[in-house]
């Protein structure tokens, strides 16, 4: 029996809207068409901004307890309908059912943290009398919402990365316009349903589906949009940065994260953590482990164990509970990574295991001896491939880890506190994980990178800081009120 193709609508100012032009959404695992979403136009973006102007005023005037109630209610709705949310993620993205359930849990957590952080949007008093002549002034700082937030999101966490922008935006009294990735727009639409169900005023949230190359320009350039929160690839981020003009931005971009394994580490634990970090979501994770530097005396044993465990990973259907690795987001992307593997091999790299491709499925691949000239040694691979190299010293491992245009997160396994602190100070990254791989994130921690990995931090409280402005208030007590 032919599967039903769902004709989805987008949400603009509380109205579910259809358009003649649409975008096809495919299951990357089967290649089947699963849904269509409207292909929004520039006029749709203008409409969403006009609605958001109204929504921003409404949300800014909502009492904090009401914003908290809405965020908690949306989180509870997702919890009650967890299976629908997980299956939506499985259907449209690369994630296996087990990975999708984790993302749903994290989304609930992100929204609950947003509710809690809403009550902690605080200011401070200013000691004016520090300056001679200002003894009669008292004052303070309070934070007010920027107004309209544009949230542009990628495909790899189609629910929780949207929640990381929508939750803080609502908590801090803003209106928010989401532009989800065109290959995975469905989870964002389900999230919007949760907020409508929770009683969010209609104009506060819009989810505009459409091609980024067409509708993002008018969105990010519009003077009324005061904050552009982007998560995605470096090149797209650079293009948006050139266009936004004078306004706040957050850029959460890619990386090719390293993890260091020293001889004094627990090697078994290091293998297990780095395998999970390298091949989770078929390697399509911004903090996924791409480069592993192992101290020479334990290199051979680490490599042998790593290859053994990698070969045991089960690649297969996303909805199968026993599947460890699903497909990449598209056959085109899998072909790109396959091409990078072939290029590295031609330049002298050794393929220790994996590398075979069937449509969008690419086997978990381990490479060694990859020369610096290979694309995969420098660029973010965003696929199930890891490079493992031997190093002589911690200093060499740190130097090679830093030899990249990126700087999101890094990890190190060691049993020596001195080595850990050398790594903390030497590694040029937004986060350094000790006795863990680079792939560690909880939703309440500051998250973001340096260099080509971006500008700013997410992690609810830090996103709220970015989505609010400070206003200084001073009373002159000498003057009569
Ligand atoms: P992408 O191609 O850069 O797309 C991200 C978003 O930008 C999509 O919504 C896309 O819309 C939109 N877009 C495309 N072209 C645009 C343009 N010219 N102007 C404005 N927006 C445009 O990224 P992706 O392939 O979806 O995601 C993978 C990347 O995201 C990786 O590099 C990964 O490391 C990064 N990432 C970073 C983090 C982090 O927190 N640091 C987290 C997750 C992922 P369309 O889909 O319509 O093209």
XYZ file of C-alpha atoms and ligand atoms in Angstrom:
529
model
C 0.000 0.000 0.000
C 1.337 3.443 -0.928
C 2.299 5.567 2.075
C 0.323 8.742 2.645
C 2.165 11.964 1.897
C 1.278 14.626 4.440
C 0.613 18.119 3.134
C 1.895 20.304 5.976
C 1.201 23.995 6.463
C 3.425 26.670 7.977
C 2.535 28.866 10.941
C 2.422 32.627 10.542
C 1.007 34.655 13.397
C -1.226 31.849 14.680
C -2.603 30.902 11.221
C -1.711 27.619 9.547
C -0.969 28.699 5.987
C -0.662 26.830 2.720
C 1.030 27.988 -0.511
C 0.873 26.815 -4.112
C 4.619 26.229 -4.290
C 5.895 23.564 -1.940
C 9.069 21.791 -0.816
C 9.244 17.994 -0.780
C 10.447 16.329 2.409
C 12.042 12.870 2.117
C 12.935 10.119 4.541
C 16.708 9.921 4.007
C 16.698 6.241 4.991
C 14.273 5.054 2.315
C 14.338 7.969 -0.107
C 10.523 8.053 0.118
C 8.612 11.304 -0.136
C 6.928 11.759 3.273
C 5.535 15.294 3.283
C 5.401 18.640 1.573
C 5.708 22.031 3.250
C 4.885 25.432 1.762
C 7.739 27.215 -0.007
C 7.384 30.601 1.661
C 7.892 33.771 -0.344
C 9.463 37.102 0.525
C 5.910 38.399 1.130
C 5.386 35.618 3.679
C 8.490 36.769 5.535
C 7.135 40.334 5.573
C 3.837 39.021 6.916
C 5.602 37.045 9.656
C 7.590 40.150 10.643
C 4.421 42.271 10.764
C 2.771 39.675 13.031
C 5.910 39.418 15.146
C 5.829 43.180 15.778
C 2.469 42.646 17.459
C 3.679 39.450 19.153
C 6.771 41.132 20.573
C 4.616 43.767 22.294
C 2.255 41.092 23.620
C 4.980 38.827 25.000
C 6.940 41.702 26.515
C 3.851 42.681 28.488
C 3.054 39.150 29.694
C 3.859 38.619 33.371
C 6.838 36.329 33.900
C 4.685 33.680 35.603
C 2.555 33.441 32.455
C 5.604 32.966 30.210
C 6.773 30.283 32.637
C 3.383 28.589 32.551
C 3.385 28.516 28.735
C 6.904 27.055 28.571
C 6.100 24.382 31.169
C 2.827 23.558 29.380
C 4.603 23.189 26.015
C 7.201 20.915 27.658
C 4.424 18.777 29.187
C 2.634 18.542 25.838
C 5.832 17.216 24.244
C 6.301 14.780 27.135
C 2.743 13.459 26.739
C 3.174 13.120 22.970
C 6.813 12.022 23.129
C 6.318 9.156 20.738
C 4.894 11.425 18.000
C 7.835 13.802 18.371
C 10.413 10.975 18.324
C 8.835 9.365 15.261
C 8.763 12.712 13.449
C 12.500 13.112 14.072
C 13.143 9.547 12.865
C 11.074 10.044 9.745
C 12.619 13.256 8.479
C 16.194 13.108 9.782
C 19.185 10.785 10.134
C 18.415 9.821 13.712
C 17.700 6.346 14.952
C 14.721 5.871 17.261
C 17.004 5.717 20.305
C 18.747 8.944 19.268
C 15.403 10.609 18.557
C 14.026 9.762 22.014
C 17.106 11.373 23.579
C 16.515 14.520 21.553
C 12.872 14.704 22.660
C 13.970 14.412 26.310
C 16.501 17.168 25.811
C 13.925 19.405 24.136
C 11.648 19.037 27.174
C 14.623 19.895 29.378
C 15.477 22.957 27.245
C 11.930 24.309 27.567
C 11.795 23.644 31.335
C 15.138 25.390 31.840
C 13.768 28.290 29.751
C 10.763 28.510 32.094
C 13.054 28.558 35.127
C 15.456 31.090 33.632
C 12.556 33.451 32.895
C 12.425 34.257 36.622
C 16.146 34.965 36.738
C 16.353 37.762 34.172
C 17.908 40.163 36.652
C 19.774 43.444 36.774
C 22.111 45.020 39.306
C 22.266 48.226 41.264
C 24.842 50.812 40.229
C 26.910 52.542 42.962
C 26.722 56.025 41.413
C 28.517 57.699 44.321
C 31.844 56.233 43.153
C 32.160 59.346 40.962
C 32.467 62.708 42.748
C 29.427 64.818 41.935
C 27.114 61.792 41.624
C 26.467 61.211 45.359
C 22.773 62.009 44.936
C 22.077 59.469 42.258
C 20.866 55.894 42.668
C 20.219 53.537 39.845
C 20.091 50.069 38.453
C 20.174 47.992 35.262
C 17.274 46.026 33.953
C 17.072 43.809 30.899
C 14.437 44.214 28.221
C 13.676 42.013 25.204
C 15.286 42.905 21.858
C 11.898 42.559 20.096
C 11.979 40.167 17.150
C 14.345 37.194 16.979
C 15.070 35.380 13.704
C 15.990 31.737 14.361
C 17.610 29.862 11.472
C 18.258 26.205 12.233
C 20.065 23.169 10.725
C 18.951 19.602 10.041
C 20.900 17.540 12.531
C 18.870 18.204 15.733
C 15.611 19.316 14.106
C 13.699 19.688 17.389
C 16.036 20.624 20.213
C 18.087 23.180 18.284
C 14.836 24.968 17.457
C 13.843 24.772 21.139
C 17.214 26.343 22.052
C 16.120 29.492 20.248
C 12.348 29.475 20.800
C 12.529 28.678 24.555
C 14.875 31.547 25.500
C 13.097 33.955 23.104
C 9.715 33.318 24.752
C 11.209 33.316 28.264
C 12.731 36.756 27.667
C 9.602 38.380 26.210
C 10.455 38.376 22.501
C 8.637 37.277 19.365
C 10.453 34.661 17.294
C 10.383 33.666 13.627
C 11.821 30.205 12.965
C 13.252 29.228 9.575
C 13.933 25.487 9.908
C 16.197 23.491 7.584
C 14.242 22.607 4.431
C 15.151 18.924 4.693
C 13.808 18.645 8.273
C 10.987 21.177 8.785
C 8.447 18.832 10.418
C 9.797 18.735 13.981
C 9.762 22.547 14.128
C 6.095 22.542 13.042
C 5.260 19.977 15.772
C 7.043 22.218 18.306
C 4.900 25.155 17.202
C 1.784 23.012 17.796
C 2.975 22.398 21.354
C 3.209 26.154 21.964
C -0.217 26.891 20.484
C -1.643 24.118 22.662
C 0.088 25.713 25.662
C -1.716 29.009 24.983
C 1.122 31.115 23.576
C -0.381 34.300 22.112
C -0.746 33.720 18.373
C 1.629 36.391 17.054
C 4.589 35.455 19.228
C 5.826 32.472 17.197
C 5.953 31.841 13.449
C 7.554 28.906 11.661
C 8.224 29.899 8.066
C 9.197 27.023 5.806
C 11.085 27.894 2.646
C 14.422 27.858 0.906
C 17.077 29.616 2.969
C 18.669 31.080 -0.152
C 15.383 32.869 -0.948
C 13.729 33.819 2.326
C 16.635 34.329 4.726
C 17.892 37.565 3.130
C 14.680 39.543 3.704
C 14.439 38.042 7.190
C 17.931 38.794 8.462
C 18.230 42.185 6.740
C 14.917 43.573 8.015
C 15.404 46.500 10.400
C 12.682 45.229 12.746
C 14.505 41.936 13.301
C 16.868 42.809 16.137
C 18.618 39.510 16.741
C 19.662 36.825 14.270
C 20.338 33.501 15.899
C 21.893 31.140 13.351
C 22.977 27.523 13.729
C 24.441 25.870 10.661
C 27.492 25.621 8.444
C 30.443 28.047 8.395
C 29.886 29.280 4.826
C 26.202 30.053 5.437
C 27.083 31.768 8.711
C 29.700 33.912 6.982
C 27.200 34.934 4.308
C 24.558 35.878 6.894
C 27.139 37.849 8.924
C 27.944 39.950 5.839
C 24.288 40.784 5.327
C 22.775 41.519 8.745
C 24.138 45.034 9.212
C 24.147 46.606 12.667
C 22.294 44.077 14.795
C 23.030 41.377 17.312
C 23.857 37.926 15.983
C 24.732 34.526 17.375
C 26.638 32.163 15.095
C 26.676 28.507 16.141
C 28.763 26.928 13.390
C 30.646 23.725 12.663
C 33.854 22.082 13.817
C 36.186 19.102 13.322
C 36.574 18.349 17.002
C 39.639 16.599 18.444
C 39.951 14.223 21.397
C 43.316 13.363 22.964
C 44.065 9.963 24.537
C 47.093 9.802 26.844
C 48.794 6.603 27.994
C 47.615 7.146 31.585
C 43.935 7.087 30.504
C 41.380 4.316 30.909
C 41.656 3.082 27.325
C 38.457 0.997 27.297
C 36.376 3.956 28.434
C 38.160 6.227 25.977
C 37.348 3.857 23.099
C 33.707 3.572 24.048
C 33.233 7.360 24.461
C 35.048 8.293 21.256
C 33.147 5.708 19.189
C 29.873 7.133 20.418
C 31.162 10.687 19.784
C 32.363 9.867 16.279
C 29.449 7.872 14.902
C 26.346 9.155 16.747
C 23.793 10.594 14.274
C 25.996 9.100 11.546
C 28.697 11.620 12.470
C 26.432 14.606 11.782
C 27.000 16.361 15.067
C 28.736 19.715 15.458
C 30.772 18.436 18.452
C 31.236 14.940 16.992
C 34.727 13.459 17.306
C 36.545 13.850 13.984
C 40.206 13.685 15.057
C 41.744 11.448 17.730
C 45.357 11.913 18.870
C 46.701 8.944 20.843
C 49.979 8.824 22.787
C 52.278 6.512 20.852
C 52.826 3.804 23.499
C 49.074 3.005 23.599
C 48.304 3.849 19.970
C 48.279 0.303 18.570
C 46.131 -1.139 21.378
C 43.700 1.827 21.227
C 43.416 1.557 17.442
C 42.849 -2.218 17.501
C 40.090 -1.921 20.122
C 38.537 1.063 18.298
C 38.375 -0.814 14.976
C 36.977 -3.936 16.672
C 34.183 -1.959 18.358
C 33.455 0.107 15.228
C 32.929 -3.067 13.211
C 30.356 -4.196 15.783
C 28.132 -1.125 15.176
C 24.882 -2.005 13.451
C 23.954 0.219 10.536
C 20.359 -0.046 9.422
C 16.762 1.124 9.559
C 16.256 4.115 11.848
C 13.118 2.749 13.484
C 14.834 -0.529 14.461
C 15.621 -0.466 18.205
C 18.904 -2.315 17.603
C 20.278 0.108 14.999
C 23.339 2.078 16.092
C 24.008 4.083 12.920
C 21.391 5.407 10.520
C 21.756 7.063 7.113
C 23.308 10.423 6.410
C 20.855 13.224 5.643
C 20.992 12.553 1.883
C 22.708 10.418 -0.720
C 24.387 13.584 -2.009
C 26.000 14.215 1.388
C 27.041 10.555 1.708
C 28.651 10.780 -1.754
C 30.539 13.919 -0.697
C 32.020 12.168 2.340
C 32.803 9.050 0.282
C 34.665 11.279 -2.181
C 36.684 12.843 0.667
C 37.625 9.341 1.901
C 38.775 8.351 -1.613
C 40.789 11.547 -1.930
C 42.530 10.907 1.424
C 43.260 7.313 0.363
C 44.804 8.498 -2.900
C 47.016 10.866 -0.923
C 48.296 7.997 1.251
C 45.750 7.478 4.048
C 44.939 3.976 5.328
C 41.285 2.922 5.505
C 41.194 0.664 8.597
C 37.500 -0.180 8.326
C 34.252 1.045 6.779
C 33.990 3.408 3.803
C 31.422 1.445 1.805
C 28.307 3.345 0.798
C 24.804 2.264 -0.121
C 22.630 5.247 -1.071
C 22.624 7.562 2.000
C 24.179 4.903 4.262
C 27.921 5.194 4.734
C 29.717 2.661 6.921
C 31.470 3.996 10.029
C 34.982 4.620 8.772
C 38.342 4.765 10.539
C 41.277 6.438 8.760
C 44.919 6.658 9.809
C 47.997 8.333 8.265
C 45.856 11.043 6.695
C 48.119 13.687 5.122
C 47.463 17.357 5.874
C 46.796 17.964 2.161
C 43.593 15.867 2.331
C 40.325 17.811 2.567
C 39.150 15.553 5.398
C 42.168 16.529 7.505
C 41.075 20.170 7.521
C 37.367 20.568 6.804
C 34.413 19.527 8.943
C 33.474 16.067 7.603
C 29.965 15.954 9.143
C 29.726 12.226 8.430
C 30.695 8.888 10.054
C 34.459 9.178 9.625
C 37.175 9.511 12.243
C 40.923 10.145 11.838
C 43.230 8.484 14.382
C 46.887 9.504 14.683
C 49.770 8.750 17.053
C 51.499 11.604 18.917
C 54.686 11.633 20.979
C 53.739 14.135 23.680
C 50.779 16.013 25.136
C 52.297 19.230 23.752
C 52.215 17.761 20.235
C 48.618 16.579 20.737
C 47.558 20.065 21.832
C 49.384 21.703 18.922
C 47.777 19.379 16.381
C 44.349 19.770 17.984
C 44.639 23.542 17.659
C 45.821 23.349 14.047
C 42.361 24.034 12.636
C 40.183 26.955 11.605
C 37.527 25.710 14.047
C 37.228 25.764 17.854
C 33.986 24.365 19.238
C 34.844 21.640 21.759
C 37.714 19.241 22.520
C 38.188 16.256 24.832
C 41.081 14.603 26.627
C 41.405 11.274 28.435
C 44.080 11.233 31.121
C 44.610 9.981 34.663
C 46.902 12.908 35.496
C 45.524 16.200 36.825
C 48.562 18.148 35.629
C 48.000 16.906 32.079
C 44.327 17.825 32.353
C 45.187 21.408 33.324
C 47.807 21.712 30.572
C 45.073 20.694 28.115
C 42.495 23.094 29.616
C 44.887 26.013 29.191
C 46.412 24.923 25.888
C 43.368 23.855 23.865
C 41.807 26.734 21.928
C 38.143 25.734 22.045
C 34.806 26.876 23.504
C 34.765 23.795 25.756
C 37.300 21.227 27.010
C 35.966 17.919 28.334
C 38.192 15.934 30.717
C 37.850 12.160 30.561
C 35.172 12.541 27.938
C 35.160 13.013 24.219
C 34.395 16.399 22.628
C 30.785 15.230 22.358
C 29.398 16.422 25.702
C 26.537 18.862 26.043
C 23.801 19.530 28.549
C 21.200 22.120 27.678
C 21.931 24.502 30.540
C 25.664 24.910 29.898
C 27.186 27.694 27.812
C 27.667 26.237 24.366
C 29.494 27.768 21.442
C 32.823 28.096 19.768
C 35.712 30.343 18.849
C 37.424 30.979 15.485
C 35.364 29.493 12.609
C 33.019 27.743 15.036
C 31.145 30.907 15.728
C 30.260 33.867 17.879
C 28.275 33.854 21.119
C 26.907 31.139 23.340
C 23.640 29.225 23.557
C 22.455 27.250 26.582
C 19.211 29.018 27.627
C 20.610 31.523 30.161
C 23.300 32.651 27.723
C 20.833 32.848 24.843
C 18.536 34.942 27.059
C 21.436 37.324 27.743
C 21.907 37.702 23.985
C 18.167 38.155 23.368
C 17.887 41.001 25.881
C 19.390 44.480 26.102
C 20.489 46.327 29.208
C 18.824 49.561 30.189
C 20.436 51.808 32.797
C 18.069 53.693 35.084
C 19.239 56.558 37.316
C 17.226 58.674 39.790
C 18.515 62.083 40.735
C 17.384 62.323 44.363
C 18.100 66.066 44.579
C 15.342 66.876 42.108
C 11.694 66.810 43.135
C 9.409 64.147 41.623
P 23.355 24.935 6.501
O 23.368 24.346 5.147
O 24.282 26.058 6.790
O 21.834 25.343 6.777
C 21.434 25.859 8.004
C 20.226 26.761 7.813
O 20.608 27.889 7.018
C 19.067 26.095 7.083
O 17.856 26.502 7.654
C 19.214 26.627 5.672
O 18.014 26.657 4.927
C 19.698 28.035 5.952
N 20.347 28.647 4.769
C 20.821 28.038 3.670
N 21.314 28.936 2.817
C 21.172 30.135 3.390
C 21.520 31.461 3.005
N 22.119 31.709 1.857
N 21.237 32.454 3.859
C 20.653 32.183 5.032
N 20.298 30.954 5.454
C 20.559 29.946 4.636
O 23.656 23.817 7.624
P 23.103 22.335 7.725
O 23.733 21.519 6.648
O 21.627 22.338 7.866
O 23.704 21.930 9.158
C 24.971 21.407 9.343
C 25.912 22.434 9.917
O 25.407 22.985 11.125
C 27.248 21.808 10.302
O 28.294 22.640 9.890
C 27.178 21.729 11.810
O 28.423 21.681 12.459
C 26.417 22.972 12.131
N 25.837 22.896 13.469
C 26.346 23.684 14.460
C 25.849 23.589 15.754
C 26.361 24.447 16.874
O 25.644 24.603 17.854
N 27.551 25.005 16.787
C 24.828 22.687 16.023
C 24.345 21.896 14.986
C 24.857 22.013 13.706
P 17.709 25.565 3.803
O 17.661 24.265 4.512
O 16.415 25.998 3.228
O 18.821 25.604 2.803
